[in-house]
Each structure stands twice: as structure tokens, then as C-alpha cells.
Amino acid sequence: VKVGDWVVVGDRQGFVKRIAVRATEVETFDRSSVIIPNSDLISSAVINRTHKDRIGRIDVAIGVAYSVDTRKVSEMLVEIATAHDEVISMPEPFVLFMGFGASSLDFELRCYTDHNIRSLRIATDLRHTIHERFAESGIEIPFP
């Protein structure tokens, strides 16, 4: 772990701002400063989202009505992800048909970005586009 890394420690995540002898300071996304004892970093699991590179996966869960053509949904979701400027082409976006929910057919769109720190915003963009395109195509998103 080094200054500037995006880390997840327990239920906290943010960017490493400072590493001292006894503790590490992490700035969360709401701009709070969290002081984590280095002993916690050593003894617990630490996810470093920027250790290897800046590529990150984006997962978007979506449920549709039982009357919908499942293959059409999968094709549309891949098209939507592929059209987004910040979604990379390799690895390719893909869709998983996750199962049969109580009121919906459940899918998950998975795609990747090389702007890992923007993944939440990209996921939000994708959700807006999915909602718009599904409405235009008559694909119903049911109530739970």
C-alpha cells in the first residue's frame, strides 16, 4: 500500500493520504479522514483497487418483467455498455442471466473501465441509459 492507492479496509474505503509509523490516514469519498492503525492493516484483509493497474470491473444488476425476451435484454445491455466512452473493449462487456426472482428475471451487466476511481459514476450513467433504452423498447422493469 502506498500514498494515492484506493483501498478498502473493512467497511471503509478511500484514498491513502499519509502513511506514518503507527497509522495510515485514508480519505473517504465523503471527504472524511479515517486513521487506521497499521496493526489493523497487517492483521485484516486489505483490498487495493489500484495496486496492479487502474482497471476495474463495473457490475450493474437489473431486473425485467417475466414477459421480456431474455436474449434481447442481454444484447441491449452489451450494446449500452459498449457505447459508453469509459467502458473498455477488452475484456469485453458481458451479461449474466442470474436467475428467476420473485417478480423479475434478474440480469447482471459486467464491464470494465480503465478509470477505476470513476466506476460508480460510470455505473450510474449506465443505469440511466438502461432505464431510457428499456422504456423506449417497452421493456418493463417490475416493482419488487
JSON list of C-alpha atoms in Angstrom, two decimals, residues 30-114:
[
{"chain": "A", "resi": 30, "resn": "ASP", "atom": "CA", "xyz": [-17.30, 11.80, 1.63]},
{"chain": "A", "resi": 31, "resn": "ARG", "atom": "CA", "xyz": [-14.01, 13.58, 2.42]},
{"chain": "A", "resi": 32, "resn": "SER", "atom": "CA", "xyz": [-13.76, 12.20, 5.96]},
{"chain": "A", "resi": 33, "resn": "SER", "atom": "CA", "xyz": [-10.34, 11.35, 7.30]},
{"chain": "A", "resi": 34, "resn": "VAL", "atom": "CA", "xyz": [-10.04, 7.87, 8.79]},
{"chain": "A", "resi": 35, "resn": "ILE", "atom": "CA", "xyz": [-6.98, 6.93, 10.83]},
{"chain": "A", "resi": 36, "resn": "ILE", "atom": "CA", "xyz": [-6.33, 3.19, 10.58]},
{"chain": "A", "resi": 37, "resn": "PRO", "atom": "CA", "xyz": [-3.75, 1.64, 12.91]},
{"chain": "A", "resi": 38, "resn": "ASN", "atom": "CA", "xyz": [-1.08, -0.11, 10.85]},
{"chain": "A", "resi": 39, "resn": "SER", "atom": "CA", "xyz": [-1.64, -3.19, 13.01]},
{"chain": "A", "resi": 40, "resn": "ASP", "atom": "CA", "xyz": [-5.17, -3.36, 11.50]},
{"chain": "A", "resi": 41, "resn": "LEU", "atom": "CA", "xyz": [-3.70, -3.17, 8.00]},
{"chain": "A", "resi": 42, "resn": "ILE", "atom": "CA", "xyz": [-1.38, -6.05, 8.82]},
{"chain": "A", "resi": 43, "resn": "SER", "atom": "CA", "xyz": [-3.96, -8.26, 10.56]},
{"chain": "A", "resi": 44, "resn": "SER", "atom": "CA", "xyz": [-7.01, -7.74, 8.33]},
{"chain": "A", "resi": 45, "resn": "ALA", "atom": "CA", "xyz": [-7.79, -8.11, 4.64]},
{"chain": "A", "resi": 46, "resn": "VAL", "atom": "CA", "xyz": [-6.99, -5.01, 2.62]},
{"chain": "A", "resi": 47, "resn": "ILE", "atom": "CA", "xyz": [-8.31, -4.63, -0.92]},
{"chain": "A", "resi": 48, "resn": "ASN", "atom": "CA", "xyz": [-6.11, -2.35, -3.00]},
{"chain": "A", "resi": 49, "resn": "ARG", "atom": "CA", "xyz": [-8.16, -1.30, -6.02]},
{"chain": "A", "resi": 50, "resn": "THR", "atom": "CA", "xyz": [-5.24, 0.47, -7.70]},
{"chain": "A", "resi": 51, "resn": "HIS", "atom": "CA", "xyz": [-2.31, -1.78, -6.79]},
{"chain": "A", "resi": 52, "resn": "LYS", "atom": "CA", "xyz": [-1.83, -3.54, -10.12]},
{"chain": "A", "resi": 53, "resn": "ASP", "atom": "CA", "xyz": [-3.43, -1.05, -12.52]},
{"chain": "A", "resi": 54, "resn": "ARG", "atom": "CA", "xyz": [-6.37, 1.34, -12.85]},
{"chain": "A", "resi": 55, "resn": "ILE", "atom": "CA", "xyz": [-8.69, -1.18, -14.50]},
{"chain": "A", "resi": 56, "resn": "GLY", "atom": "CA", "xyz": [-11.80, -2.04, -12.53]},
{"chain": "A", "resi": 57, "resn": "ARG", "atom": "CA", "xyz": [-14.97, -4.03, -13.07]},
{"chain": "A", "resi": 58, "resn": "ILE", "atom": "CA", "xyz": [-18.40, -2.44, -13.02]},
{"chain": "A", "resi": 59, "resn": "ASP", "atom": "CA", "xyz": [-21.41, -4.58, -12.08]},
{"chain": "A", "resi": 60, "resn": "VAL", "atom": "CA", "xyz": [-24.93, -3.36, -12.80]},
{"chain": "A", "resi": 61, "resn": "ALA", "atom": "CA", "xyz": [-27.82, -5.53, -11.60]},
{"chain": "A", "resi": 62, "resn": "ILE", "atom": "CA", "xyz": [-31.13, -5.19, -13.41]},
{"chain": "A", "resi": 63, "resn": "GLY", "atom": "CA", "xyz": [-34.45, -7.00, -13.18]},
{"chain": "A", "resi": 64, "resn": "VAL", "atom": "CA", "xyz": [-37.00, -7.18, -16.00]},
{"chain": "A", "resi": 65, "resn": "ALA", "atom": "CA", "xyz": [-40.55, -8.49, -16.32]},
{"chain": "A", "resi": 66, "resn": "TYR", "atom": "CA", "xyz": [-41.09, -12.18, -16.97]},
{"chain": "A", "resi": 67, "resn": "SER", "atom": "CA", "xyz": [-42.68, -11.39, -20.35]},
{"chain": "A", "resi": 68, "resn": "VAL", "atom": "CA", "xyz": [-39.45, -9.97, -21.81]},
{"chain": "A", "resi": 69, "resn": "ASP", "atom": "CA", "xyz": [-37.22, -11.73, -24.37]},
{"chain": "A", "resi": 70, "resn": "THR", "atom": "CA", "xyz": [-34.12, -12.58, -22.31]},
{"chain": "A", "resi": 71, "resn": "ARG", "atom": "CA", "xyz": [-31.75, -12.63, -25.28]},
{"chain": "A", "resi": 72, "resn": "LYS", "atom": "CA", "xyz": [-32.94, -9.18, -26.36]},
{"chain": "A", "resi": 73, "resn": "VAL", "atom": "CA", "xyz": [-32.22, -7.87, -22.86]},
{"chain": "A", "resi": 74, "resn": "SER", "atom": "CA", "xyz": [-28.71, -9.34, -22.93]},
{"chain": "A", "resi": 75, "resn": "GLU", "atom": "CA", "xyz": [-27.98, -7.85, -26.37]},
{"chain": "A", "resi": 76, "resn": "MET", "atom": "CA", "xyz": [-29.23, -4.40, -25.35]},
{"chain": "A", "resi": 77, "resn": "LEU", "atom": "CA", "xyz": [-27.19, -4.37, -22.16]},
{"chain": "A", "resi": 78, "resn": "VAL", "atom": "CA", "xyz": [-24.00, -5.23, -24.05]},
{"chain": "A", "resi": 79, "resn": "GLU", "atom": "CA", "xyz": [-24.79, -2.52, -26.65]},
{"chain": "A", "resi": 80, "resn": "ILE", "atom": "CA", "xyz": [-25.31, 0.06, -23.90]},
{"chain": "A", "resi": 81, "resn": "ALA", "atom": "CA", "xyz": [-22.02, -0.80, -22.19]},
{"chain": "A", "resi": 82, "resn": "THR", "atom": "CA", "xyz": [-20.09, -0.90, -25.46]},
{"chain": "A", "resi": 83, "resn": "ALA", "atom": "CA", "xyz": [-21.38, 2.57, -26.39]},
{"chain": "A", "resi": 84, "resn": "HIS", "atom": "CA", "xyz": [-20.15, 4.19, -23.16]},
{"chain": "A", "resi": 85, "resn": "ASP", "atom": "CA", "xyz": [-16.92, 6.14, -23.70]},
{"chain": "A", "resi": 86, "resn": "GLU", "atom": "CA", "xyz": [-15.31, 5.00, -20.46]},
{"chain": "A", "resi": 87, "resn": "VAL", "atom": "CA", "xyz": [-16.05, 1.28, -20.82]},
{"chain": "A", "resi": 88, "resn": "ILE", "atom": "CA", "xyz": [-13.09, -0.52, -22.36]},
{"chain": "A", "resi": 89, "resn": "SER", "atom": "CA", "xyz": [-13.43, -3.15, -25.08]},
{"chain": "A", "resi": 90, "resn": "MET", "atom": "CA", "xyz": [-11.02, -5.71, -23.61]},
{"chain": "A", "resi": 91, "resn": "PRO", "atom": "CA", "xyz": [-12.18, -7.55, -21.63]},
{"chain": "A", "resi": 92, "resn": "GLU", "atom": "CA", "xyz": [-15.49, -7.28, -23.47]},
{"chain": "A", "resi": 93, "resn": "PRO", "atom": "CA", "xyz": [-18.69, -6.33, -21.63]},
{"chain": "A", "resi": 94, "resn": "PHE", "atom": "CA", "xyz": [-20.89, -9.34, -20.91]},
{"chain": "A", "resi": 95, "resn": "VAL", "atom": "CA", "xyz": [-24.23, -10.16, -19.34]},
{"chain": "A", "resi": 96, "resn": "LEU", "atom": "CA", "xyz": [-25.14, -12.90, -16.89]},
{"chain": "A", "resi": 97, "resn": "PHE", "atom": "CA", "xyz": [-28.72, -14.16, -16.57]},
{"chain": "A", "resi": 98, "resn": "MET", "atom": "CA", "xyz": [-28.59, -14.52, -12.80]},
{"chain": "A", "resi": 99, "resn": "GLY", "atom": "CA", "xyz": [-31.92, -16.18, -12.14]},
{"chain": "A", "resi": 100, "resn": "PHE", "atom": "CA", "xyz": [-35.65, -16.09, -11.64]},
{"chain": "A", "resi": 101, "resn": "GLY", "atom": "CA", "xyz": [-36.58, -13.61, -8.93]},
{"chain": "A", "resi": 102, "resn": "ALA", "atom": "CA", "xyz": [-39.90, -13.29, -7.11]},
{"chain": "A", "resi": 103, "resn": "SER", "atom": "CA", "xyz": [-41.08, -10.59, -9.54]},
{"chain": "A", "resi": 104, "resn": "SER", "atom": "CA", "xyz": [-38.33, -10.32, -12.14]},
{"chain": "A", "resi": 105, "resn": "LEU", "atom": "CA", "xyz": [-35.85, -12.04, -14.40]},
{"chain": "A", "resi": 106, "resn": "ASP", "atom": "CA", "xyz": [-32.51, -10.98, -12.92]},
{"chain": "A", "resi": 107, "resn": "PHE", "atom": "CA", "xyz": [-29.50, -9.97, -15.02]},
{"chain": "A", "resi": 108, "resn": "GLU", "atom": "CA", "xyz": [-26.10, -8.52, -14.28]},
{"chain": "A", "resi": 109, "resn": "LEU", "atom": "CA", "xyz": [-24.13, -6.41, -16.74]},
{"chain": "A", "resi": 110, "resn": "ARG", "atom": "CA", "xyz": [-20.38, -6.67, -16.21]},
{"chain": "A", "resi": 111, "resn": "CYS", "atom": "CA", "xyz": [-17.92, -4.40, -17.94]},
{"chain": "A", "resi": 112, "resn": "TYR", "atom": "CA", "xyz": [-14.55, -2.82, -17.30]},
{"chain": "A", "resi": 113, "resn": "THR", "atom": "CA", "xyz": [-13.06, 0.64, -17.21]},
{"chain": "A", "resi": 114, "resn": "ASP", "atom": "CA", "xyz": [-9.52, 1.95, -17.04]}
]
